[in-house]
Coordinates of C-alpha atoms in Angstrom, one line a residue:
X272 CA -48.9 54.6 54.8
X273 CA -45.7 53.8 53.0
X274 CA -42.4 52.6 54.4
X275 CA -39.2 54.3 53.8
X276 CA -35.4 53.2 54.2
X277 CA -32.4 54.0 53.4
X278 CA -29.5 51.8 53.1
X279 CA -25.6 51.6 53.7
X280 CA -23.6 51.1 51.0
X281 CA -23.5 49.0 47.7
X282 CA -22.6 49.6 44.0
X283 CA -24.7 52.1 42.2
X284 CA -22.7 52.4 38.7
X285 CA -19.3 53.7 39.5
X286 CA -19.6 54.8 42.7
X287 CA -20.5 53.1 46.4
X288 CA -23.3 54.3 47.6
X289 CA -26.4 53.9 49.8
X290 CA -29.6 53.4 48.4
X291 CA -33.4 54.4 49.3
X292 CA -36.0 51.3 49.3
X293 CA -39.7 52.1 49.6
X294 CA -42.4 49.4 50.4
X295 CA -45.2 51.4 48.7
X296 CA -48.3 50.8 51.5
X297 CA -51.7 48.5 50.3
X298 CA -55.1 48.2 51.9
X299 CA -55.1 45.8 55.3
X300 CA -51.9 46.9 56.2
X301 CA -49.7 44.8 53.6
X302 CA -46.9 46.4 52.0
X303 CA -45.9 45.8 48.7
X304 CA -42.2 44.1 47.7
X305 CA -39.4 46.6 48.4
X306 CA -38.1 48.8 45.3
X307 CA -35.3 51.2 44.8
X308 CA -36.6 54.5 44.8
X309 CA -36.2 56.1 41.5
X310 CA -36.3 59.9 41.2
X311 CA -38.5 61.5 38.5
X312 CA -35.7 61.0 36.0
X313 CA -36.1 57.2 36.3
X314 CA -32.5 56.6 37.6
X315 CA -31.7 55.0 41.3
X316 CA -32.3 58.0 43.6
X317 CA -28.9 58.5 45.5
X318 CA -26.8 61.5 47.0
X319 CA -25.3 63.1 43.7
X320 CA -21.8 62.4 42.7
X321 CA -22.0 65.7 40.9
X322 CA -23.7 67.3 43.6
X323 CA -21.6 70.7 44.9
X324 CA -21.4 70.2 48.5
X325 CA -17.6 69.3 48.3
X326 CA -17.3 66.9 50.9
X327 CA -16.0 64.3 49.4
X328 CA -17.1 60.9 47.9
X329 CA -18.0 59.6 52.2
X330 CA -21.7 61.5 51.8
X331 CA -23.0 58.6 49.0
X332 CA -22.7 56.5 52.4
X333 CA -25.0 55.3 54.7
X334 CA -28.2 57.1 53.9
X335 CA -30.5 57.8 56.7
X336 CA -33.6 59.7 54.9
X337 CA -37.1 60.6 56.6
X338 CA -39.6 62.7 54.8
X339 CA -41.0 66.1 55.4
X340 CA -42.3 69.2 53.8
X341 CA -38.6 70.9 53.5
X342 CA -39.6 73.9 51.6
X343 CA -43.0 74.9 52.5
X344 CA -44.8 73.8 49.3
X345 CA -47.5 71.2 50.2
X346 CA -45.6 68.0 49.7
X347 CA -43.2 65.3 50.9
X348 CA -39.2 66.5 50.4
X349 CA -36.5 63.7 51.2
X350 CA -33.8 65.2 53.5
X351 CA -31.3 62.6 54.1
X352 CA -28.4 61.7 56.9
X353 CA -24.9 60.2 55.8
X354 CA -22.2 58.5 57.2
X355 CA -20.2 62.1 58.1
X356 CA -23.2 63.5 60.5
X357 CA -24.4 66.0 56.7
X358 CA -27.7 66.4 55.9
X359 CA -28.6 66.1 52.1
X360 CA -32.0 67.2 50.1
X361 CA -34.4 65.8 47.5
X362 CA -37.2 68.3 46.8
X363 CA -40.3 66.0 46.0
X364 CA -42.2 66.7 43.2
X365 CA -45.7 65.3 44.1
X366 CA -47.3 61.8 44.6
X367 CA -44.3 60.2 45.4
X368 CA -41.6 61.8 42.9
X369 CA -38.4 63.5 43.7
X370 CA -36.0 65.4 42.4
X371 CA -33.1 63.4 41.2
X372 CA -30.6 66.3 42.0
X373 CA -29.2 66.2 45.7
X374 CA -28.9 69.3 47.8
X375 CA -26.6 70.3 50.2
X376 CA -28.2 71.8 54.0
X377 CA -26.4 74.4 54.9
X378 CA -26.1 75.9 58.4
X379 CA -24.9 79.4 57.4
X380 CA -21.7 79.0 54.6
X381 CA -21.2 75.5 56.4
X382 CA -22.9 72.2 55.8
X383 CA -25.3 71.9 58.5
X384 CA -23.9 68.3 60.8
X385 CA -24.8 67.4 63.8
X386 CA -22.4 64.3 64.5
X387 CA -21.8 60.7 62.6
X388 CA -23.8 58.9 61.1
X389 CA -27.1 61.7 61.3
X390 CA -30.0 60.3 61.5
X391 CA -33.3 63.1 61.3
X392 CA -36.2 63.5 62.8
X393 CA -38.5 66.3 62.6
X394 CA -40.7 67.8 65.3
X395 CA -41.8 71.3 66.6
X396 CA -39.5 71.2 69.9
X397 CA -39.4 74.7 70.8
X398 CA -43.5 75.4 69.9
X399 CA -42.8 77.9 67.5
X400 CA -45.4 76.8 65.1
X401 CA -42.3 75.1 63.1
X402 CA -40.4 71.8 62.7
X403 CA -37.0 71.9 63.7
X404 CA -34.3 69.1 63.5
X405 CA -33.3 66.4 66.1
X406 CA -31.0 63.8 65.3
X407 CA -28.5 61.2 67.5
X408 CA -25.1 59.9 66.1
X409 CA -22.5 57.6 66.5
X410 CA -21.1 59.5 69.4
X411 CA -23.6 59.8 71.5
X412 CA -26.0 62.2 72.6
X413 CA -28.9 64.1 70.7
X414 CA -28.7 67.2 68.9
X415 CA -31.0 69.5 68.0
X416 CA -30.5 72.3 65.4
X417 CA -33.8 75.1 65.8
X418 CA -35.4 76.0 62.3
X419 CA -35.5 80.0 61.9
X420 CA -37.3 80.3 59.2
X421 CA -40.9 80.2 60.7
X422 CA -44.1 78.8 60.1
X423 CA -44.6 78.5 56.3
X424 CA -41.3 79.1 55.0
X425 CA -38.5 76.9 53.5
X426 CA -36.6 75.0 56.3
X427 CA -33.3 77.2 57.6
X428 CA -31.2 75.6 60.6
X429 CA -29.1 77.4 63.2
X430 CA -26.2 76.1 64.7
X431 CA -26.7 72.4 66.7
X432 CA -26.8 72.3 70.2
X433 CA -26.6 69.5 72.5
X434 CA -29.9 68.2 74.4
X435 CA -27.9 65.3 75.3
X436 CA -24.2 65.8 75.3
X437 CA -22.1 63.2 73.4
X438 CA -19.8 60.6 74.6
X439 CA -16.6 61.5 75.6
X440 CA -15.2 58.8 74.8
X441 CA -17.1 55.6 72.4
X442 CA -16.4 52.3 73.1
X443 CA -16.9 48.9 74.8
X444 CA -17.4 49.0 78.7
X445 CA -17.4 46.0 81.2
X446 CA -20.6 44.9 82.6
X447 CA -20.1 46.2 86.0
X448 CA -19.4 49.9 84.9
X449 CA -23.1 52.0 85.6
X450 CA -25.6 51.5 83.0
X451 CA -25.9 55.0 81.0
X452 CA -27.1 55.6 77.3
X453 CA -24.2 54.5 74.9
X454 CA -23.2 55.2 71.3
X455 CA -25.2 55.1 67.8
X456 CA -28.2 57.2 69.3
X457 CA -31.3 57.2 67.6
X458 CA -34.3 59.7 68.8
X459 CA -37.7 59.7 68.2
X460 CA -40.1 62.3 70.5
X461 CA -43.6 62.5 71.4
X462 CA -45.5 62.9 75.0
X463 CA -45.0 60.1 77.0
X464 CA -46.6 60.6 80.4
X465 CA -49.5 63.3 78.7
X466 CA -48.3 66.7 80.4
X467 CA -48.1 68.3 77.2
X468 CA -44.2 68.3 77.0
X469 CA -42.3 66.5 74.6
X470 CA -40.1 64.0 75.7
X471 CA -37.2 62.0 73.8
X472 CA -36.8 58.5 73.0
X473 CA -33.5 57.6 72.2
X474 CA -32.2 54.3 71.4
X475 CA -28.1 53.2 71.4
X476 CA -25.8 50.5 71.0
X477 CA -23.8 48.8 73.5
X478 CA -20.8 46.9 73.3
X479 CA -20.8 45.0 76.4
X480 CA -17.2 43.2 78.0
X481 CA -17.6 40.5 81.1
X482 CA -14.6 39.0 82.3
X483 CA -14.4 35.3 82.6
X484 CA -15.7 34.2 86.1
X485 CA -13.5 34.1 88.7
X486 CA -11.2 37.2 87.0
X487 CA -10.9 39.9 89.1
X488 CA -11.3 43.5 87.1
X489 CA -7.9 44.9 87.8
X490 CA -6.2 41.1 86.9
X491 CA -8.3 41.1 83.7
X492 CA -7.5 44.5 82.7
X493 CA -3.9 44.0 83.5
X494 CA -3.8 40.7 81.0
X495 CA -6.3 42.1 78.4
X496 CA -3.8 45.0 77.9
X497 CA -1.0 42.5 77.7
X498 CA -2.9 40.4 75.1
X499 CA -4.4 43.3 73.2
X500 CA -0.6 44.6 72.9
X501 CA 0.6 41.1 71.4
X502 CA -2.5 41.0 69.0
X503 CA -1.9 44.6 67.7
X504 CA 2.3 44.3 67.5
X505 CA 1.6 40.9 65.5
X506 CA -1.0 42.5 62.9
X507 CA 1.4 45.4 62.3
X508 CA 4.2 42.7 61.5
X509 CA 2.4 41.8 58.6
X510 CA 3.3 45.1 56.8
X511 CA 6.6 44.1 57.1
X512 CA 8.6 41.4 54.1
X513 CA 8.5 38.2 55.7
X514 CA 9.2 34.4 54.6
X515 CA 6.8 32.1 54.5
X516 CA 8.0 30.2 57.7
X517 CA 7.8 32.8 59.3
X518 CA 4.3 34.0 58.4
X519 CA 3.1 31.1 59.4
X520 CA 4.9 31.5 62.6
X521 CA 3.1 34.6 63.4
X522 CA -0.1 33.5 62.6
X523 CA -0.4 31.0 65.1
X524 CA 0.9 33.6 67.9
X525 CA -1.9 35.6 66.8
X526 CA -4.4 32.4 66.8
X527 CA -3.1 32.0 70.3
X528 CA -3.7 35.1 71.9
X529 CA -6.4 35.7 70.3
X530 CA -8.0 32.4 71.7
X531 CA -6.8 33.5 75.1
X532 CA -8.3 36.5 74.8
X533 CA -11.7 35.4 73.4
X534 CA -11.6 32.9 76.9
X535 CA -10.3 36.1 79.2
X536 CA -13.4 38.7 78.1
X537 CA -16.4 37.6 76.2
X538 CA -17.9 40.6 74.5
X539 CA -21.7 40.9 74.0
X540 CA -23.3 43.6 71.4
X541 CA -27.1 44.9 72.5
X542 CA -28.9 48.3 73.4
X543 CA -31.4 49.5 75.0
X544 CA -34.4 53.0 74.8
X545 CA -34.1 55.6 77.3
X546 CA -37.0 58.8 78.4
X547 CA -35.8 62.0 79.1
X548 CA -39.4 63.1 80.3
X549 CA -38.7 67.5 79.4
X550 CA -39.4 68.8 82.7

């Protein structure tokens, strides 16, 4: 077994983009030193800058690829997330090669997307005898978008649907708000509890706020506003012509609130993996 990743950003030539790394698998379970993968025209494998999709030079980013017989033809294709919730495709070529041109996944005449930062996973979840996609995003939730094409064929996608609605609103939240599954979702499915259903696993990140001790929730709110109010009117000064004095001047209010701040709310960044057993 090899191990595959993708990568968020970083100079490729011209261009920003992310990158694929592959830690070709060895005997015993040892992997060997991470490369870039190269596609079969020996150049840095990365979402074409002259690919056709039109979306704009935001699809190089964050590359989120797993690998997956795409088209029906007996190996591994590359189909790859970004940063805008697209879906991108490297046809493989055999033992480990690729196709250095980038495709576009449609859904219909529209790029297929199923929220930010898409990150896919394949799996038969309807038992149709064919893999459809599954993917979380930075807004929450899991999406799932069926493949039509049927057993055997090349991979088509109808429109996503939510198995676990997004966020409406992203975010921080205090620590005493109910525990629920946050942002930045990341799904992976098998059977769980061995009934024969599938069941997701889904992974998030939580930004998590605690208000010094003592600080009641509605005091703390009040003054957090009030601070965060300060801190924002202050950076937008900035765009303004000032002298140095005063510069200087507003860079210790900002140093000041933004100490008081840091001692009113301390914020803490973690996550944690939720089941959905399917009923």
């Amino acid at each position: 077994m090899d191990l595959l990743s993708g990568s968020y950003s970083g100079a490729v030539g011209e261009i920003q983009a992310g990158v694929f790394y592959v830690l070709w698998g060895e005997e015993g379970g040892t992997f060997r030193k991470a490369e870039a993968l190269k596609g079969s025209d020996g150049a840095v494998l990365i979402i074409d800058k002259a690919s056709d999709s039109g979306l704009g030079s935001l699809r190089n980013i964050c590359t989120r690829p797993t690998a997956v017989d795409y088209d029906a033809d007996g190996d591994l294709d590359l189909i790859v997330g970004n940063i805008e919730g697209n879906y991108f495709l490297f046809r493989g070529e055999g033992k480990g090669n690729f196709s250095p041109v980038s495709e576009a996944i449609m859904q219909g005449d529209q790029a297929l997307n199923t929220g930010p930062h898409g990150d896919p996973f394949f799996v038969d979840w309807d038992g149709d005898g064919d893999l459809d996609l599954i993917a979380g995003s930075t807004a929450g939730g899991v999406m799932m978008a069926k493949n039509t094409a049927g057993k055997g064929q090349e991979m088509s996608f109808a429109k996503p649907q939510a198995l676990i609605p997004a966020l409406e609103k992203i975010g921080p939240r205090f620590a005493d708000e109910p525990l629920r599954p946050s942002d930045s979702t990341r799904v992976c499915v098998d059977d769980l509890n061995g009934d024969g259903k599938l069941d997701l696993i889904v992974g998030d990140k939580l930004t998590l706020r605690r208000f010094a001790e003592g600080i009641q929730r509605a005091e703390g709110e009040k003054e957090l506003a009030k601070l965060d109010q300060q801190i924002d009117e202050i950076r937008r000064s900035y765009q303004e012509k000032l002298s140095e004095e005063e510069m200087q001047k507003r860079t210790k209010a900002l140093q000041e609130s933004s100490r008081a701040r840091a001692k009113l709310v301390t914020v803490k960044w973690t996550g944690h993996v939720w089941v959905y057993l399917q009923k």
